[in-house]
Amino acid sequence: MGKPTGFMEYSRVNKPSRPIDERIKDFAEFHAEFDEKTQKEQAARCMNCGVPFCQSAMKFNGRNVGCPLSNLIPETNHLVYLGLYEEAYKRLVAVAPFPEFTGRVCPALCEAACSCSINYEAVGVKANELFIIENAFKNGCIKPNRHIKRNGLKAAIIGSGPSGLACAKRLNDEGYFVTVFEKEDRFGGLLMYGIPNMKIEKSIIERRIKLLSEEGIIFVNNTYIGKDYPLEKLKETYDEIIFCCGTSQPRTLNLENVSLSGVVYAVDFLKETTRNLLDEKDFTYNMEGKNIIVVGGGDTGNDCVATSIRLGAKSVYELEIMKEPPLENTLPWPNFPNKKKTDYGIEEANATLGYDVRKYQTTISKIVGTDRIEGVYIKKVEFINGKFADIENSEKYLPCDYLIISMGFLGTSEEDIKLYNFNATNHRIKLNGFEYGDNVSVCGDMKNGQSLVVTAIKDGIDCADAIIAKHKTGK
């Protein structure tokens, strides 16, 4: 399968990006597309391994290895190389319900486990996946299934993020009458309001919601179950209730003045900025000529840096408490690599501001201000004997107009735990598999803690399959 010598004939080519000075002036997606010839050549690099770890969906040393959805990667690569794009689409969606999402925002665990990466660079699986699905949309291969045989059972999905949408689609395909309830004004969960528009334009999510609606799923927005609609009434109406509310309890800084105006959480900052953009309103967070500090060096921190640059920030620093990663990977294949990377937001900030905005082994020691934040003191730390210790004489003052806390999430929000009377410890709900009581299930990040979009999708599918099996066996 594929071109047997393709991996030797063609080098990996990463998807092109729009020029930095152009893309920071808007919130459009920053990636450009390959031409068809290049796309086929990149697909031809697949080696058709005897054991394709890229689709292994297994745990290795506590880490995910390969695609959690077990995408049929060598097969789809081969079909792209041959130009059989509709056939590639059919193989792709056999296991992947939303390739237009994962093809944009997944960190590509498949590529980390690609056998070609042992001696060469990994096959560009993610770019191939996105090409397949977008080509299918463009050429009319994707049509709603309006002939689903219904089984008479009703399911209510609470939350329309990746796990909620995946669970809804799987149940709907099986014949359930599915209603998705969303407390926000738009559907998509973190895809809509947690990931900025330049990584996934929101029309992409709306396109999928429209397709799911045409297949019979009912979507209800602006409805917070337990507040706008009684949970008990929901239980009387639906045979199954599935909570897919994500992790919305953010980690915070245990410091005085953390409640000052100008101290914001990443999820609130990104959500409000996206809402302003879509509603065509003035941005809530006016960062023109302001000093911005982001605490947290993960993907969300990078998104906050990129957003701050687009909002006209004068200075930006991203603080990461861990050591600076090595330039060369220290984890052997098939582990996800441990090495320094410069993501799109950092790349943009560095080019725009003229300095590396990242500060490693650094955190906040004090927040300064009266009613509004004025500045912060930062300090250097080192990790010794399982805990962080301050490095002496390392404290430094930085002016700060906005401090964005991007330190991840603890789990289910305190509000939801109380609202639904969940039995939870440290924001983690106690479950038996997916089940929480009779005909009530929990899946996605709400069950597992914060994770990747692709793992949330997989969990939504698995939750739906568990419900389907229960009804078929009566257990």
mmCIF file with all atom_site columns, N, CA, C and O in Angstrom, residues 7-41:
data_model
loop_
_atom_site.group_PDB
_atom_site.id
_atom_site.type_symbol
_atom_site.label_atom_id
_atom_site.label_alt_id
_atom_site.label_comp_id
_atom_site.label_asym_id
_atom_site.label_entity_id
_atom_site.label_seq_id
_atom_site.pdbx_PDB_ins_code
_atom_site.Cartn_x
_atom_site.Cartn_y
_atom_site.Cartn_z
_atom_site.occupancy
_atom_site.B_iso_or_equiv
_atom_site.pdbx_formal_charge
_atom_site.auth_seq_id
_atom_site.auth_comp_id
_atom_site.auth_asym_id
_atom_site.auth_atom_id
_atom_site.pdbx_PDB_model_num
ATOM 1   N N  . PHE A 1 7  ? 8.554  7.249  1.418  1.00 0.00 ? 7  PHE A N  1
ATOM 2   C CA . PHE A 1 7  ? 9.181  7.886  2.587  1.00 0.00 ? 7  PHE A CA 1
ATOM 3   C C  . PHE A 1 7  ? 10.643 8.254  2.321  1.00 0.00 ? 7  PHE A C  1
ATOM 4   O O  . PHE A 1 7  ? 11.223 9.097  2.995  1.00 0.00 ? 7  PHE A O  1
ATOM 5   N N  . MET A 1 8  ? 11.259 7.597  1.307  1.00 0.00 ? 8  MET A N  1
ATOM 6   C CA . MET A 1 8  ? 12.643 7.927  0.945  1.00 0.00 ? 8  MET A CA 1
ATOM 7   C C  . MET A 1 8  ? 12.704 8.995  -0.144 1.00 0.00 ? 8  MET A C  1
ATOM 8   O O  . MET A 1 8  ? 13.669 9.742  -0.234 1.00 0.00 ? 8  MET A O  1
ATOM 9   N N  . GLU A 1 9  ? 11.669 9.058  -0.964 1.00 0.00 ? 9  GLU A N  1
ATOM 10  C CA . GLU A 1 9  ? 11.663 10.000 -2.082 1.00 0.00 ? 9  GLU A CA 1
ATOM 11  C C  . GLU A 1 9  ? 11.170 11.397 -1.695 1.00 0.00 ? 9  GLU A C  1
ATOM 12  O O  . GLU A 1 9  ? 11.597 12.387 -2.277 1.00 0.00 ? 9  GLU A O  1
ATOM 13  N N  . TYR A 1 10 ? 10.269 11.441 -0.723 1.00 0.00 ? 10 TYR A N  1
ATOM 14  C CA . TYR A 1 10 ? 9.654  12.720 -0.362 1.00 0.00 ? 10 TYR A CA 1
ATOM 15  C C  . TYR A 1 10 ? 9.944  13.043 1.106  1.00 0.00 ? 10 TYR A C  1
ATOM 16  O O  . TYR A 1 10 ? 9.746  12.210 1.991  1.00 0.00 ? 10 TYR A O  1
ATOM 17  N N  . SER A 1 11 ? 10.398 14.249 1.332  1.00 0.00 ? 11 SER A N  1
ATOM 18  C CA . SER A 1 11 ? 10.589 14.709 2.712  1.00 0.00 ? 11 SER A CA 1
ATOM 19  C C  . SER A 1 11 ? 9.257  15.226 3.255  1.00 0.00 ? 11 SER A C  1
ATOM 20  O O  . SER A 1 11 ? 8.367  15.612 2.497  1.00 0.00 ? 11 SER A O  1
ATOM 21  N N  . ARG A 1 12 ? 9.141  15.208 4.543  1.00 0.00 ? 12 ARG A N  1
ATOM 22  C CA . ARG A 1 12 ? 7.940  15.772 5.166  1.00 0.00 ? 12 ARG A CA 1
ATOM 23  C C  . ARG A 1 12 ? 7.882  17.267 4.889  1.00 0.00 ? 12 ARG A C  1
ATOM 24  O O  . ARG A 1 12 ? 8.888  17.984 5.005  1.00 0.00 ? 12 ARG A O  1
ATOM 25  N N  . VAL A 1 13 ? 6.694  17.734 4.541  1.00 0.00 ? 13 VAL A N  1
ATOM 26  C CA . VAL A 1 13 ? 6.438  19.159 4.373  1.00 0.00 ? 13 VAL A CA 1
ATOM 27  C C  . VAL A 1 13 ? 5.301  19.531 5.307  1.00 0.00 ? 13 VAL A C  1
ATOM 28  O O  . VAL A 1 13 ? 4.209  18.944 5.213  1.00 0.00 ? 13 VAL A O  1
ATOM 29  N N  . ASN A 1 14 ? 5.558  20.434 6.220  1.00 0.00 ? 14 ASN A N  1
ATOM 30  C CA . ASN A 1 14 ? 4.497  20.881 7.116  1.00 0.00 ? 14 ASN A CA 1
ATOM 31  C C  . ASN A 1 14 ? 3.545  21.810 6.384  1.00 0.00 ? 14 ASN A C  1
ATOM 32  O O  . ASN A 1 14 ? 3.934  22.497 5.434  1.00 0.00 ? 14 ASN A O  1
ATOM 33  N N  . LYS A 1 15 ? 2.303  21.827 6.849  1.00 0.00 ? 15 LYS A N  1
ATOM 34  C CA . LYS A 1 15 ? 1.325  22.698 6.204  1.00 0.00 ? 15 LYS A CA 1
ATOM 35  C C  . LYS A 1 15 ? 1.800  24.139 6.269  1.00 0.00 ? 15 LYS A C  1
ATOM 36  O O  . LYS A 1 15 ? 2.292  24.593 7.308  1.00 0.00 ? 15 LYS A O  1
ATOM 37  N N  . PRO A 1 16 ? 1.656  24.871 5.190  1.00 0.00 ? 16 PRO A N  1
ATOM 38  C CA . PRO A 1 16 ? 2.096  26.269 5.200  1.00 0.00 ? 16 PRO A CA 1
ATOM 39  C C  . PRO A 1 16 ? 1.208  27.120 6.106  1.00 0.00 ? 16 PRO A C  1
ATOM 40  O O  . PRO A 1 16 ? 0.038  26.794 6.329  1.00 0.00 ? 16 PRO A O  1
ATOM 41  N N  . SER A 1 17 ? 1.771  28.171 6.637  1.00 0.00 ? 17 SER A N  1
ATOM 42  C CA . SER A 1 17 ? 1.020  29.122 7.457  1.00 0.00 ? 17 SER A CA 1
ATOM 43  C C  . SER A 1 17 ? 1.002  30.478 6.774  1.00 0.00 ? 17 SER A C  1
ATOM 44  O O  . SER A 1 17 ? 1.940  30.838 6.047  1.00 0.00 ? 17 SER A O  1
ATOM 45  N N  . ARG A 1 18 ? -0.040 31.225 7.009  1.00 0.00 ? 18 ARG A N  1
ATOM 46  C CA . ARG A 1 18 ? -0.097 32.586 6.495  1.00 0.00 ? 18 ARG A CA 1
ATOM 47  C C  . ARG A 1 18 ? 1.014  33.418 7.135  1.00 0.00 ? 18 ARG A C  1
ATOM 48  O O  . ARG A 1 18 ? 1.392  33.165 8.291  1.00 0.00 ? 18 ARG A O  1
ATOM 49  N N  . PRO A 1 19 ? 1.552  34.406 6.444  1.00 0.00 ? 19 PRO A N  1
ATOM 50  C CA . PRO A 1 19 ? 2.615  35.235 7.018  1.00 0.00 ? 19 PRO A CA 1
ATOM 51  C C  . PRO A 1 19 ? 2.167  35.862 8.341  1.00 0.00 ? 19 PRO A C  1
ATOM 52  O O  . PRO A 1 19 ? 1.013  36.268 8.489  1.00 0.00 ? 19 PRO A O  1
ATOM 53  N N  . ILE A 1 20 ? 3.105  35.934 9.283  1.00 0.00 ? 20 ILE A N  1
ATOM 54  C CA . ILE A 1 20 ? 2.772  36.433 10.617 1.00 0.00 ? 20 ILE A CA 1
ATOM 55  C C  . ILE A 1 20 ? 2.210  37.843 10.569 1.00 0.00 ? 20 ILE A C  1
ATOM 56  O O  . ILE A 1 20 ? 1.195  38.146 11.224 1.00 0.00 ? 20 ILE A O  1
ATOM 57  N N  . ASP A 1 21 ? 2.851  38.738 9.813  1.00 0.00 ? 21 ASP A N  1
ATOM 58  C CA . ASP A 1 21 ? 2.389  40.129 9.791  1.00 0.00 ? 21 ASP A CA 1
ATOM 59  C C  . ASP A 1 21 ? 1.002  40.265 9.166  1.00 0.00 ? 21 ASP A C  1
ATOM 60  O O  . ASP A 1 21 ? 0.318  41.262 9.377  1.00 0.00 ? 21 ASP A O  1
ATOM 61  N N  . GLU A 1 22 ? 0.571  39.257 8.441  1.00 0.00 ? 22 GLU A N  1
ATOM 62  C CA . GLU A 1 22 ? -0.786 39.258 7.862  1.00 0.00 ? 22 GLU A CA 1
ATOM 63  C C  . GLU A 1 22 ? -1.798 38.665 8.824  1.00 0.00 ? 22 GLU A C  1
ATOM 64  O O  . GLU A 1 22 ? -2.859 39.241 9.074  1.00 0.00 ? 22 GLU A O  1
ATOM 65  N N  . ARG A 1 23 ? -1.464 37.511 9.402  1.00 0.00 ? 23 ARG A N  1
ATOM 66  C CA . ARG A 1 23 ? -2.461 36.777 10.176 1.00 0.00 ? 23 ARG A CA 1
ATOM 67  C C  . ARG A 1 23 ? -2.769 37.412 11.533 1.00 0.00 ? 23 ARG A C  1
ATOM 68  O O  . ARG A 1 23 ? -3.867 37.224 12.065 1.00 0.00 ? 23 ARG A O  1
ATOM 69  N N  . ILE A 1 24 ? -1.818 38.163 12.113 1.00 0.00 ? 24 ILE A N  1
ATOM 70  C CA . ILE A 1 24 ? -2.097 38.772 13.411 1.00 0.00 ? 24 ILE A CA 1
ATOM 71  C C  . ILE A 1 24 ? -3.068 39.946 13.307 1.00 0.00 ? 24 ILE A C  1
ATOM 72  O O  . ILE A 1 24 ? -3.509 40.490 14.325 1.00 0.00 ? 24 ILE A O  1
ATOM 73  N N  . LYS A 1 25 ? -3.436 40.311 12.079 1.00 0.00 ? 25 LYS A N  1
ATOM 74  C CA . LYS A 1 25 ? -4.380 41.413 11.885 1.00 0.00 ? 25 LYS A CA 1
ATOM 75  C C  . LYS A 1 25 ? -5.825 40.936 11.862 1.00 0.00 ? 25 LYS A C  1
ATOM 76  O O  . LYS A 1 25 ? -6.746 41.745 11.752 1.00 0.00 ? 25 LYS A O  1
ATOM 77  N N  . ASP A 1 26 ? -6.016 39.612 11.954 1.00 0.00 ? 26 ASP A N  1
ATOM 78  C CA . ASP A 1 26 ? -7.381 39.088 11.958 1.00 0.00 ? 26 ASP A CA 1
ATOM 79  C C  . ASP A 1 26 ? -7.432 37.829 12.814 1.00 0.00 ? 26 ASP A C  1
ATOM 80  O O  . ASP A 1 26 ? -6.434 37.418 13.396 1.00 0.00 ? 26 ASP A O  1
ATOM 81  N N  . PHE A 1 27 ? -8.616 37.225 12.877 1.00 0.00 ? 27 PHE A N  1
ATOM 82  C CA . PHE A 1 27 ? -8.812 36.000 13.660 1.00 0.00 ? 27 PHE A CA 1
ATOM 83  C C  . PHE A 1 27 ? -9.129 34.809 12.755 1.00 0.00 ? 27 PHE A C  1
ATOM 84  O O  . PHE A 1 27 ? -9.668 33.811 13.215 1.00 0.00 ? 27 PHE A O  1
ATOM 85  N N  . ALA A 1 28 ? -8.800 34.918 11.460 1.00 0.00 ? 28 ALA A N  1
ATOM 86  C CA . ALA A 1 28 ? -9.038 33.809 10.543 1.00 0.00 ? 28 ALA A CA 1
ATOM 87  C C  . ALA A 1 28 ? -8.017 32.704 10.788 1.00 0.00 ? 28 ALA A C  1
ATOM 88  O O  . ALA A 1 28 ? -6.946 32.938 11.371 1.00 0.00 ? 28 ALA A O  1
ATOM 89  N N  . GLU A 1 29 ? -8.314 31.486 10.354 1.00 0.00 ? 29 GLU A N  1
ATOM 90  C CA . GLU A 1 29 ? -7.393 30.372 10.540 1.00 0.00 ? 29 GLU A CA 1
ATOM 91  C C  . GLU A 1 29 ? -6.033 30.700 9.931  1.00 0.00 ? 29 GLU A C  1
ATOM 92  O O  . GLU A 1 29 ? -5.951 31.266 8.838  1.00 0.00 ? 29 GLU A O  1
ATOM 93  N N  . PHE A 1 30 ? -4.989 30.334 10.647 1.00 0.00 ? 30 PHE A N  1
ATOM 94  C CA . PHE A 1 30 ? -3.649 30.759 10.231 1.00 0.00 ? 30 PHE A CA 1
ATOM 95  C C  . PHE A 1 30 ? -2.979 29.787 9.265  1.00 0.00 ? 30 PHE A C  1
ATOM 96  O O  . PHE A 1 30 ? -1.983 30.122 8.641  1.00 0.00 ? 30 PHE A O  1
ATOM 97  N N  . HIS A 1 31 ? -3.528 28.583 9.121  1.00 0.00 ? 31 HIS A N  1
ATOM 98  C CA . HIS A 1 31 ? -2.933 27.612 8.203  1.00 0.00 ? 31 HIS A CA 1
ATOM 99  C C  . HIS A 1 31 ? -3.457 27.793 6.789  1.00 0.00 ? 31 HIS A C  1
ATOM 100 O O  . HIS A 1 31 ? -4.631 28.112 6.577  1.00 0.00 ? 31 HIS A O  1
ATOM 101 N N  . ALA A 1 32 ? -2.598 27.562 5.829  1.00 0.00 ? 32 ALA A N  1
ATOM 102 C CA . ALA A 1 32 ? -2.993 27.527 4.420  1.00 0.00 ? 32 ALA A CA 1
ATOM 103 C C  . ALA A 1 32 ? -3.077 26.060 3.990  1.00 0.00 ? 32 ALA A C  1
ATOM 104 O O  . ALA A 1 32 ? -2.804 25.148 4.776  1.00 0.00 ? 32 ALA A O  1
ATOM 105 N N  . GLU A 1 33 ? -3.444 25.824 2.732  1.00 0.00 ? 33 GLU A N  1
ATOM 106 C CA . GLU A 1 33 ? -3.627 24.458 2.256  1.00 0.00 ? 33 GLU A CA 1
ATOM 107 C C  . GLU A 1 33 ? -2.495 24.035 1.317  1.00 0.00 ? 33 GLU A C  1
ATOM 108 O O  . GLU A 1 33 ? -1.874 24.857 0.650  1.00 0.00 ? 33 GLU A O  1
ATOM 109 N N  . PHE A 1 34 ? -2.249 22.716 1.261  1.00 0.00 ? 34 PHE A N  1
ATOM 110 C CA . PHE A 1 34 ? -1.350 22.160 0.255  1.00 0.00 ? 34 PHE A CA 1
ATOM 111 C C  . PHE A 1 34 ? -2.041 22.161 -1.104 1.00 0.00 ? 34 PHE A C  1
ATOM 112 O O  . PHE A 1 34 ? -3.271 22.100 -1.199 1.00 0.00 ? 34 PHE A O  1
ATOM 113 N N  . ASP A 1 35 ? -1.236 22.163 -2.167 1.00 0.00 ? 35 ASP A N  1
ATOM 114 C CA . ASP A 1 35 ? -1.803 21.841 -3.470 1.00 0.00 ? 35 ASP A CA 1
ATOM 115 C C  . ASP A 1 35 ? -1.968 20.320 -3.534 1.00 0.00 ? 35 ASP A C  1
ATOM 116 O O  . ASP A 1 35 ? -1.390 19.573 -2.742 1.00 0.00 ? 35 ASP A O  1
ATOM 117 N N  . GLU A 1 36 ? -2.770 19.830 -4.478 1.00 0.00 ? 36 GLU A N  1
ATOM 118 C CA . GLU A 1 36 ? -3.120 18.409 -4.529 1.00 0.00 ? 36 GLU A CA 1
ATOM 119 C C  . GLU A 1 36 ? -1.901 17.519 -4.746 1.00 0.00 ? 36 GLU A C  1
ATOM 120 O O  . GLU A 1 36 ? -1.789 16.439 -4.147 1.00 0.00 ? 36 GLU A O  1
ATOM 121 N N  . LYS A 1 37 ? -0.969 17.951 -5.566 1.00 0.00 ? 37 LYS A N  1
ATOM 122 C CA . LYS A 1 37 ? 0.236  17.151 -5.829 1.00 0.00 ? 37 LYS A CA 1
ATOM 123 C C  . LYS A 1 37 ? 1.030  16.936 -4.535 1.00 0.00 ? 37 LYS A C  1
ATOM 124 O O  . LYS A 1 37 ? 1.462  15.813 -4.232 1.00 0.00 ? 37 LYS A O  1
ATOM 125 N N  . THR A 1 38 ? 1.215  18.019 -3.774 1.00 0.00 ? 38 THR A N  1
ATOM 126 C CA . THR A 1 38 ? 1.963  17.911 -2.513 1.00 0.00 ? 38 THR A CA 1
ATOM 127 C C  . THR A 1 38 ? 1.225  17.012 -1.533 1.00 0.00 ? 38 THR A C  1
ATOM 128 O O  . THR A 1 38 ? 1.843  16.214 -0.817 1.00 0.00 ? 38 THR A O  1
ATOM 129 N N  . GLN A 1 39 ? -0.111 17.132 -1.492 1.00 0.00 ? 39 GLN A N  1
ATOM 130 C CA . GLN A 1 39 ? -0.900 16.309 -0.581 1.00 0.00 ? 39 GLN A CA 1
ATOM 131 C C  . GLN A 1 39 ? -0.715 14.830 -0.883 1.00 0.00 ? 39 GLN A C  1
ATOM 132 O O  . GLN A 1 39 ? -0.531 14.006 0.023  1.00 0.00 ? 39 GLN A O  1
ATOM 133 N N  . LYS A 1 40 ? -0.740 14.473 -2.157 1.00 0.00 ? 40 LYS A N  1
ATOM 134 C CA . LYS A 1 40 ? -0.544 13.074 -2.543 1.00 0.00 ? 40 LYS A CA 1
ATOM 135 C C  . LYS A 1 40 ? 0.865  12.592 -2.172 1.00 0.00 ? 40 LYS A C  1
ATOM 136 O O  . LYS A 1 40 ? 1.046  11.460 -1.719 1.00 0.00 ? 40 LYS A O  1
ATOM 137 N N  . GLU A 1 41 ? 1.862  13.439 -2.383 1.00 0.00 ? 41 GLU A N  1
ATOM 138 C CA . GLU A 1 41 ? 3.233  13.066 -2.043 1.00 0.00 ? 41 GLU A CA 1
ATOM 139 C C  . GLU A 1 41 ? 3.386  12.839 -0.546 1.00 0.00 ? 41 GLU A C  1
ATOM 140 O O  . GLU A 1 41 ? 4.083  11.904 -0.114 1.00 0.00 ? 41 GLU A O  1
#
